[in-house]
Amino acid sequence: NDTFVPYDEAEATLSEKAARPMRYYYCESVFSDAALRTLLDAIAVNNYFSSGDIAALTAKLLGLSPQFTMSNRPSPTDDAEIKDEDSMLLTNIEDFDRMIKNKQVAEIVYYNYGYNGSPRLEAVPRSGYPRIIRPVKMMWSNGFYYLVAMLGPSPQYAPSNLRMDRIQICGTLDSPELWKAYTPPKQPSSSVYR
């Protein structure tokens, strides 16, 4: 029945409210199935998210499109042996996003992977760290998530790539002087910079 009947909630009795038919609404997802599949597949194969991060991100994306069906839905145990269970990737992304918005600089330690006397690869702090950096922007490239950052004042320094999975944030500083001194020569275009 498409006829409109005005309804005043304040005047309705309990029995009238109970007799009302239950109505459900569905909003169409902003993602096409192909777009959602691409995002889910990209998350599932990223070695620098923990398996828990992958499961949580997958659930959130699937919640945006409840009608989407996926034959090979990633589980938290897919490729668990190559995932970084101590991953700080999502935390770093959130923290650097906030720092960029708030015009803050950070003190970080940057790591390389090496053997450091052990038979197993491990994160080893790079020499010259900790140091102050200015986060400029973040972007995906070649299967990794990078922070483009100034490691010193311009023009002596140019923007550098730092892999997000290798960064440990030691602290955040509100320093308008350092923020200004570490301004990149120009805001790099992601595609040109990559």
mmCIF file of C-alpha atoms in Angstrom:
data_model
loop_
_atom_site.group_PDB
_atom_site.id
_atom_site.type_symbol
_atom_site.label_atom_id
_atom_site.label_comp_id
_atom_site.label_asym_id
_atom_site.label_seq_id
_atom_site.Cartn_x
_atom_site.Cartn_y
_atom_site.Cartn_z
ATOM 1 C CA ASN A 1 0.000 0.000 0.000
ATOM 2 C CA ASP A 2 1.635 3.246 -1.150
ATOM 3 C CA THR A 3 -0.859 5.660 0.376
ATOM 4 C CA PHE A 4 0.537 8.029 2.968
ATOM 5 C CA VAL A 5 -1.155 8.022 6.347
ATOM 6 C CA PRO A 6 0.134 10.638 8.800
ATOM 7 C CA TYR A 7 1.097 9.093 12.108
ATOM 8 C CA ASP A 8 1.563 10.906 15.377
ATOM 9 C CA GLU A 9 3.822 8.828 17.651
ATOM 10 C CA ALA A 10 2.808 10.810 20.720
ATOM 11 C CA GLU A 11 -0.881 9.931 20.298
ATOM 12 C CA ALA A 12 -0.380 6.234 19.477
ATOM 13 C CA THR A 13 -1.402 3.702 22.093
ATOM 14 C CA LEU A 14 0.807 0.743 22.986
ATOM 15 C CA SER A 15 -1.463 -1.629 21.055
ATOM 16 C CA GLU A 16 -1.302 0.628 17.979
ATOM 17 C CA LYS A 17 2.494 0.703 18.219
ATOM 18 C CA ALA A 18 2.638 -3.095 18.586
ATOM 19 C CA ALA A 19 0.293 -3.639 15.621
ATOM 20 C CA ARG A 20 2.428 -1.525 13.324
ATOM 21 C CA PRO A 21 4.357 -3.553 10.756
ATOM 22 C CA MET A 22 8.122 -3.733 11.292
ATOM 23 C CA ARG A 23 9.962 -2.036 8.454
ATOM 24 C CA TYR A 24 13.573 -2.580 7.476
ATOM 25 C CA TYR A 25 15.663 -0.340 5.308
ATOM 26 C CA TYR A 26 18.684 -1.243 3.276
ATOM 27 C CA CYS A 27 21.247 1.204 2.036
ATOM 28 C CA GLU A 28 23.186 0.265 -1.064
ATOM 29 C CA SER A 29 26.927 -0.049 -0.486
ATOM 30 C CA VAL A 30 29.204 2.627 -1.841
ATOM 31 C CA PHE A 31 31.556 -0.160 -2.957
ATOM 32 C CA SER A 32 30.991 -2.239 -6.062
ATOM 33 C CA ASP A 33 31.687 -5.955 -5.591
ATOM 34 C CA ALA A 34 34.906 -5.560 -7.599
ATOM 35 C CA ALA A 35 36.092 -2.616 -5.474
ATOM 36 C CA LEU A 36 35.350 -4.482 -2.253
ATOM 37 C CA ARG A 37 37.051 -7.643 -3.538
ATOM 38 C CA THR A 38 40.156 -5.582 -4.428
ATOM 39 C CA LEU A 39 40.364 -4.058 -0.953
ATOM 40 C CA LEU A 40 39.803 -7.400 0.787
ATOM 41 C CA ASP A 41 42.421 -9.155 -1.351
ATOM 42 C CA ALA A 42 44.968 -6.356 -0.783
ATOM 43 C CA ILE A 43 44.499 -6.574 2.982
ATOM 44 C CA ALA A 44 44.661 -10.388 3.044
ATOM 45 C CA VAL A 45 48.096 -10.567 1.403
ATOM 46 C CA ASN A 46 49.764 -7.751 3.330
ATOM 47 C CA ASN A 47 52.535 -9.318 5.415
ATOM 48 C CA TYR A 48 52.728 -6.360 7.763
ATOM 49 C CA PHE A 49 49.215 -6.536 9.217
ATOM 50 C CA SER A 50 48.728 -9.001 12.044
ATOM 51 C CA SER A 51 46.238 -11.789 11.415
ATOM 52 C CA GLY A 52 43.932 -10.094 13.948
ATOM 53 C CA ASP A 53 44.162 -6.795 12.020
ATOM 54 C CA ILE A 54 43.288 -8.628 8.799
ATOM 55 C CA ALA A 55 40.254 -10.288 10.392
ATOM 56 C CA ALA A 56 39.038 -6.998 11.926
ATOM 57 C CA LEU A 57 39.489 -4.993 8.707
ATOM 58 C CA THR A 58 37.799 -7.740 6.667
ATOM 59 C CA ALA A 59 34.805 -7.800 9.015
ATOM 60 C CA LYS A 60 34.460 -4.012 8.877
ATOM 61 C CA LEU A 61 34.611 -3.928 5.079
ATOM 62 C CA LEU A 62 32.117 -6.774 4.750
ATOM 63 C CA GLY A 63 29.818 -4.917 7.155
ATOM 64 C CA LEU A 64 29.674 -2.058 4.644
ATOM 65 C CA SER A 65 28.211 -4.390 2.047
ATOM 66 C CA PRO A 66 26.197 -7.164 3.739
ATOM 67 C CA GLN A 67 24.947 -8.657 0.454
ATOM 68 C CA PHE A 68 28.529 -9.280 -0.769
ATOM 69 C CA THR A 69 29.445 -12.952 -0.848
ATOM 70 C CA MET A 70 33.013 -14.104 -0.940
ATOM 71 C CA SER A 71 33.982 -17.667 -1.731
ATOM 72 C CA ASN A 72 37.444 -17.472 -0.127
ATOM 73 C CA ARG A 73 36.908 -15.140 2.793
ATOM 74 C CA PRO A 74 40.244 -14.483 4.597
ATOM 75 C CA SER A 75 40.435 -15.935 8.082
ATOM 76 C CA PRO A 76 42.715 -14.808 10.908
ATOM 77 C CA THR A 77 44.857 -17.908 10.358
ATOM 78 C CA ASP A 78 45.505 -17.459 6.603
ATOM 79 C CA ASP A 79 49.275 -17.304 6.141
ATOM 80 C CA ALA A 80 49.702 -16.754 9.874
ATOM 81 C CA GLU A 81 53.379 -17.748 9.679
ATOM 82 C CA ILE A 82 54.228 -14.711 7.539
ATOM 83 C CA LYS A 83 52.145 -12.133 9.405
ATOM 84 C CA ASP A 84 53.664 -9.771 11.939
ATOM 85 C CA GLU A 85 51.687 -10.456 15.108
ATOM 86 C CA ASP A 86 53.318 -7.445 16.792
ATOM 87 C CA SER A 87 52.449 -5.171 13.880
ATOM 88 C CA MET A 88 52.171 -1.478 14.652
ATOM 89 C CA LEU A 89 51.158 -0.641 11.070
ATOM 90 C CA LEU A 90 47.552 0.409 11.795
ATOM 91 C CA THR A 91 48.578 2.298 14.924
ATOM 92 C CA ASN A 92 51.327 4.108 13.001
ATOM 93 C CA ILE A 93 48.884 5.040 10.227
ATOM 94 C CA GLU A 94 46.446 6.505 12.771
ATOM 95 C CA ASP A 95 49.200 8.313 14.682
ATOM 96 C CA PHE A 96 50.874 9.827 11.622
ATOM 97 C CA ASP A 97 47.518 10.875 10.176
ATOM 98 C CA ARG A 98 46.781 12.724 13.423
ATOM 99 C CA MET A 99 50.271 14.294 13.455
ATOM 100 C CA ILE A 100 49.897 15.575 9.892
ATOM 101 C CA LYS A 101 46.492 17.099 10.705
ATOM 102 C CA ASN A 102 47.804 18.664 13.937
ATOM 103 C CA LYS A 103 51.115 19.828 12.381
ATOM 104 C CA GLN A 104 53.252 17.835 14.808
ATOM 105 C CA VAL A 105 56.702 16.326 14.408
ATOM 106 C CA ALA A 106 57.743 12.958 15.820
ATOM 107 C CA GLU A 107 60.752 11.325 17.344
ATOM 108 C CA ILE A 108 61.135 7.870 15.809
ATOM 109 C CA VAL A 109 63.396 4.852 15.625
ATOM 110 C CA TYR A 110 63.639 3.275 12.175
ATOM 111 C CA TYR A 111 64.435 -0.408 11.819
ATOM 112 C CA ASN A 112 65.974 -2.644 9.170
ATOM 113 C CA TYR A 113 65.592 -6.386 9.169
ATOM 114 C CA GLY A 114 68.817 -8.285 9.828
ATOM 115 C CA TYR A 115 70.276 -11.256 11.644
ATOM 116 C CA ASN A 116 72.075 -9.379 14.447
ATOM 117 C CA GLY A 117 73.836 -12.579 15.628
ATOM 118 C CA SER A 118 70.625 -14.586 15.488
ATOM 119 C CA PRO A 119 69.667 -17.319 12.987
ATOM 120 C CA ARG A 120 66.306 -15.570 12.542
ATOM 121 C CA LEU A 121 65.553 -12.221 10.880
ATOM 122 C CA GLU A 122 64.682 -9.533 13.389
ATOM 123 C CA ALA A 123 64.181 -5.791 13.496
ATOM 124 C CA VAL A 124 67.456 -3.977 14.170
ATOM 125 C CA PRO A 125 67.528 -0.197 14.846
ATOM 126 C CA ARG A 126 69.167 1.774 12.035
ATOM 127 C CA SER A 127 72.132 3.947 13.036
ATOM 128 C CA GLY A 128 71.391 7.639 13.513
ATOM 129 C CA TYR A 129 68.112 6.977 15.319
ATOM 130 C CA PRO A 130 66.153 8.087 17.250
ATOM 131 C CA ARG A 131 65.676 11.261 15.277
ATOM 132 C CA ILE A 132 63.070 13.957 14.709
ATOM 133 C CA ILE A 133 61.014 13.764 11.511
ATOM 134 C CA ARG A 134 58.132 15.677 9.975
ATOM 135 C CA PRO A 135 55.459 13.387 8.489
ATOM 136 C CA VAL A 136 54.353 14.708 5.077
ATOM 137 C CA LYS A 137 51.976 12.092 3.634
ATOM 138 C CA MET A 138 51.298 8.367 3.502
ATOM 139 C CA MET A 139 50.926 6.092 0.482
ATOM 140 C CA TRP A 140 50.997 2.529 -0.812
ATOM 141 C CA SER A 141 53.757 1.580 -3.233
ATOM 142 C CA ASN A 142 55.140 -1.784 -4.326
ATOM 143 C CA GLY A 143 53.092 -3.683 -1.743
ATOM 144 C CA PHE A 144 54.228 -1.592 1.235
ATOM 145 C CA TYR A 145 52.699 1.336 3.090
ATOM 146 C CA TYR A 146 55.115 4.266 3.297
ATOM 147 C CA LEU A 147 55.409 7.459 5.251
ATOM 148 C CA VAL A 148 56.867 10.265 3.172
ATOM 149 C CA ALA A 149 58.775 12.329 5.723
ATOM 150 C CA MET A 150 61.301 15.097 6.066
ATOM 151 C CA LEU A 151 64.316 13.868 8.067
ATOM 152 C CA GLY A 152 65.747 17.368 8.380
ATOM 153 C CA PRO A 153 65.288 20.916 7.153
ATOM 154 C CA SER A 154 64.966 21.801 3.476
ATOM 155 C CA PRO A 155 66.984 22.333 1.227
ATOM 156 C CA GLN A 156 69.607 20.022 2.796
ATOM 157 C CA TYR A 157 66.991 17.262 3.023
ATOM 158 C CA ALA A 158 64.398 16.076 0.537
ATOM 159 C CA PRO A 159 61.339 13.957 1.344
ATOM 160 C CA SER A 160 62.276 10.341 2.167
ATOM 161 C CA ASN A 161 60.323 7.079 2.160
ATOM 162 C CA LEU A 162 60.034 5.218 5.437
ATOM 163 C CA ARG A 163 58.235 1.882 5.509
ATOM 164 C CA MET A 164 55.462 2.110 8.093
ATOM 165 C CA ASP A 165 56.100 -1.402 9.420
ATOM 166 C CA ARG A 166 59.661 -0.398 10.343
ATOM 167 C CA ILE A 167 58.833 2.738 12.356
ATOM 168 C CA GLN A 168 58.586 2.941 16.121
ATOM 169 C CA ILE A 169 57.187 6.258 17.336
ATOM 170 C CA CYS A 170 58.954 7.352 20.524
ATOM 171 C CA GLY A 171 57.077 10.615 20.981
ATOM 172 C CA THR A 172 55.179 13.481 19.407
ATOM 173 C CA LEU A 173 56.270 17.108 19.620
ATOM 174 C CA ASP A 174 54.264 20.297 19.185
ATOM 175 C CA SER A 175 56.960 22.466 17.617
ATOM 176 C CA PRO A 176 55.792 25.036 15.064
ATOM 177 C CA GLU A 177 59.465 25.952 14.518
ATOM 178 C CA LEU A 178 60.490 22.404 13.539
ATOM 179 C CA TRP A 179 57.296 21.908 11.508
ATOM 180 C CA LYS A 180 58.167 25.011 9.483
ATOM 181 C CA ALA A 181 61.906 24.240 9.217
ATOM 182 C CA TYR A 182 61.150 20.706 7.980
ATOM 183 C CA THR A 183 58.741 21.884 5.263
ATOM 184 C CA PRO A 184 59.282 19.911 2.045
ATOM 185 C CA PRO A 185 60.454 21.926 -0.986
ATOM 186 C CA LYS A 186 56.995 21.271 -2.489
ATOM 187 C CA GLN A 187 54.104 18.948 -1.679
ATOM 188 C CA PRO A 188 54.887 15.871 -3.795
ATOM 189 C CA SER A 189 52.210 14.354 -6.023
ATOM 190 C CA SER A 190 51.752 10.721 -4.942
ATOM 191 C CA SER A 191 51.985 9.299 -8.474
ATOM 192 C CA VAL A 192 55.033 11.370 -9.434
ATOM 193 C CA TYR A 193 56.724 10.760 -6.090
ATOM 194 C CA ARG A 194 56.082 7.013 -6.209
#
